[in-house]
Short mmCIF file of C-alpha atoms in Angstrom, two decimals:
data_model
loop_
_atom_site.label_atom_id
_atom_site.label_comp_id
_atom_site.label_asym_id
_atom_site.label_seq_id
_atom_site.Cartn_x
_atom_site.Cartn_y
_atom_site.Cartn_z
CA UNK A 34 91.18 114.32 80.97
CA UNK A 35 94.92 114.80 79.99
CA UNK A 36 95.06 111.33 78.64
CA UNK A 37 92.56 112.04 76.48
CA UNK A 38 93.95 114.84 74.68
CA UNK A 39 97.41 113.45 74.20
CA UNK A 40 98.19 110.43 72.05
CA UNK A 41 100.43 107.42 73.06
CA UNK A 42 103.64 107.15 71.47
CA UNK A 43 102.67 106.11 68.82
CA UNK A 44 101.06 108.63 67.88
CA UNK A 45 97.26 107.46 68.15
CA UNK A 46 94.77 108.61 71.20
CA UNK A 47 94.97 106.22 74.23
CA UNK A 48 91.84 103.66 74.16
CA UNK A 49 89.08 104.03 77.05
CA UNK A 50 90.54 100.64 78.79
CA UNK A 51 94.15 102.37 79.07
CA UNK A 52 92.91 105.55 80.20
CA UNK A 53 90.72 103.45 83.06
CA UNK A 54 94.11 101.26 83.91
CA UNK A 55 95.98 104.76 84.51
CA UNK A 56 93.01 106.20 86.60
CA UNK A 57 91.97 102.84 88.37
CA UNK A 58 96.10 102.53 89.37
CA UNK A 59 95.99 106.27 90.52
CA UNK A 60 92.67 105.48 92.34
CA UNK A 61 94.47 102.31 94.21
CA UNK A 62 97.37 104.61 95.24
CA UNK A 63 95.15 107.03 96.93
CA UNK A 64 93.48 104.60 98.63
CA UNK A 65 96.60 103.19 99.85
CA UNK A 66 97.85 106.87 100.95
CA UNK A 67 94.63 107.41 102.60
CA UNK A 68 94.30 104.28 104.25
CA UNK A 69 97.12 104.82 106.81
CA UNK A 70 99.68 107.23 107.55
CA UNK A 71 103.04 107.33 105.54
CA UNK A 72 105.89 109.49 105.55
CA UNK A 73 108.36 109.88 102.78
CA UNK A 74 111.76 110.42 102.87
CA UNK A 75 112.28 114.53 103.12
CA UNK A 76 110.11 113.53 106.54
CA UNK A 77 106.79 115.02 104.81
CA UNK A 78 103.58 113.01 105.73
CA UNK A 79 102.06 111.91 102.48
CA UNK A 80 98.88 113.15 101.95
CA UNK A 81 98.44 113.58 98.14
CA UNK A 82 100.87 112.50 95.00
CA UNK A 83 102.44 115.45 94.90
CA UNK A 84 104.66 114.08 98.52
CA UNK A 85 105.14 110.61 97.02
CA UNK A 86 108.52 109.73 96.87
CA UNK A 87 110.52 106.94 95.75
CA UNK A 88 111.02 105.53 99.35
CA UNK A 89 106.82 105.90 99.17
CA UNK A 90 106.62 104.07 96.11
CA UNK A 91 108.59 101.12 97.16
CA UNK A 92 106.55 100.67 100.49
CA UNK A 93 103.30 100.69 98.00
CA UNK A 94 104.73 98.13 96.16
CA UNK A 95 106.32 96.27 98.55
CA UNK A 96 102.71 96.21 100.54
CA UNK A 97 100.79 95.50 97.22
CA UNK A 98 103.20 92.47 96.25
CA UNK A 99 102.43 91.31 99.61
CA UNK A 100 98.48 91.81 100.01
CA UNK A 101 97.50 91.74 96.13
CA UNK A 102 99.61 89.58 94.48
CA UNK A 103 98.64 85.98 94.55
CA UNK A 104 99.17 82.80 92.84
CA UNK A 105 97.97 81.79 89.75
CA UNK A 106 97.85 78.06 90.15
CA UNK A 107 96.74 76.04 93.11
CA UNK A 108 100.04 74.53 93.90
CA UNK A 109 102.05 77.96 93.29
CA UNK A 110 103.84 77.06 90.67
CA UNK A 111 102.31 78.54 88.08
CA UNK A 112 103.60 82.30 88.34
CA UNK A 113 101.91 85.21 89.79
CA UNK A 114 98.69 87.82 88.20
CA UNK A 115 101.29 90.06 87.55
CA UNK A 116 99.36 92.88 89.49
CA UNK A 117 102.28 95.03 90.93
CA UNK A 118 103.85 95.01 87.58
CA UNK A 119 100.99 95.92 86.04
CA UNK A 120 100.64 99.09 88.77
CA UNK A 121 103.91 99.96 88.22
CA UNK A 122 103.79 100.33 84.73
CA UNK A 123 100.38 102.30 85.00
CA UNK A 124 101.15 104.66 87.58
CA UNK A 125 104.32 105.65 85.56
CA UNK A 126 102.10 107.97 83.37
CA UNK A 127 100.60 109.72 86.29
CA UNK A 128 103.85 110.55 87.31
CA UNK A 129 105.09 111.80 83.89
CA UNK A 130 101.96 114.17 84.15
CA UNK A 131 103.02 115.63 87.67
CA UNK A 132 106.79 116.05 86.58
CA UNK A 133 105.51 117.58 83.09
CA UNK A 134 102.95 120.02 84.29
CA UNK A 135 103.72 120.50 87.97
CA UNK A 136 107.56 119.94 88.05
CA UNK A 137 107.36 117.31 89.99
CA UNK A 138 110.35 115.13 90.63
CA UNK A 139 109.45 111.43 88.81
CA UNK A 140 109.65 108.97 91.46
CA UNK A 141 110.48 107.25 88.02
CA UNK A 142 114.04 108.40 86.52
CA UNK A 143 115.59 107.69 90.07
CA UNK A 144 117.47 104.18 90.00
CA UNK A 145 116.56 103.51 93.46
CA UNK A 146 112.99 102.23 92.67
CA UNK A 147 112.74 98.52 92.45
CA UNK A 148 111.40 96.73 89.99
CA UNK A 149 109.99 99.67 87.80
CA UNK A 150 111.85 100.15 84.35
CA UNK A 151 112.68 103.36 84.25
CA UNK A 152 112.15 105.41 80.96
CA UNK A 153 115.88 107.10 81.40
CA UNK A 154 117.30 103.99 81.84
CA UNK A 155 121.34 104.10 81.09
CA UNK A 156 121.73 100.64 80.02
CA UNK A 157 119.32 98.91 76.58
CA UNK A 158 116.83 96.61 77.48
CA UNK A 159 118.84 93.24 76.75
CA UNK A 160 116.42 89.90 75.56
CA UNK A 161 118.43 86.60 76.47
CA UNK A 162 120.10 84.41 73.98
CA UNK A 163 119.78 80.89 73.47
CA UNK A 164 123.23 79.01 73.45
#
């Protein structure tokens, strides 16, 4: 619901397929919390987003690269689906949500999660040159 009364930044309401990539990515993370037990780094068994820290984060990831993440061409060449970046990047606006309306710390603007860009981010993003 949130998602659709906010607008993206630029400035125009999120599309039904975004909104259902942010809930489907929030939907895979409680699975994942549900499935088994995990506890984060204060010692706190997670039980709900609200305990998910960045140590919690990186095990989802870690275990999602591992058990998702597969191959797009036969002889493995070819790159991967791209499926824990794609989580990553989705799951980034539930956590904006917590830390906005909740207070939440954002597992997000802490440097120690892997992989993620983070939106705080101290140095530019940097494209390489071509000599």
């Amino acid at each position: 619901m949130h998602l659709e009364t906010t607008t993206n930044k630029h400035g125009r309401p999120f599309q039904r397929r975004t909104i259902n990539a942010y809930v489907n990515a929030g939907k895979a993370l409680s699975n994942w919390i549900g499935a088994s037990q995990h506890v984060n780094e204060a010692g706190v068994v997670v039980e709900s987003f609200t305990d998910v820290d960045v140590s919690t984060l990186n095990h989802y990831f870690r275990w999602r690269y591992e058990t998702k993440d597969v191959s797009k061409s036969q002889d493995g060449q070819g790159g991967y689906t791209g499926g824990v970046n794609t989580q990553q990047r989705n799951l980034r606006a539930l956590f904006l949500y917590l830390a906005d309306e909740y207070g939440h710390p954002n597992p997000y603007d802490d440097p120690k999660l892997h992989g993620a860009q983070r939106r705080n981010s101290a140095s530019p993003r940097r494209c390489p040159r071509n000599s």
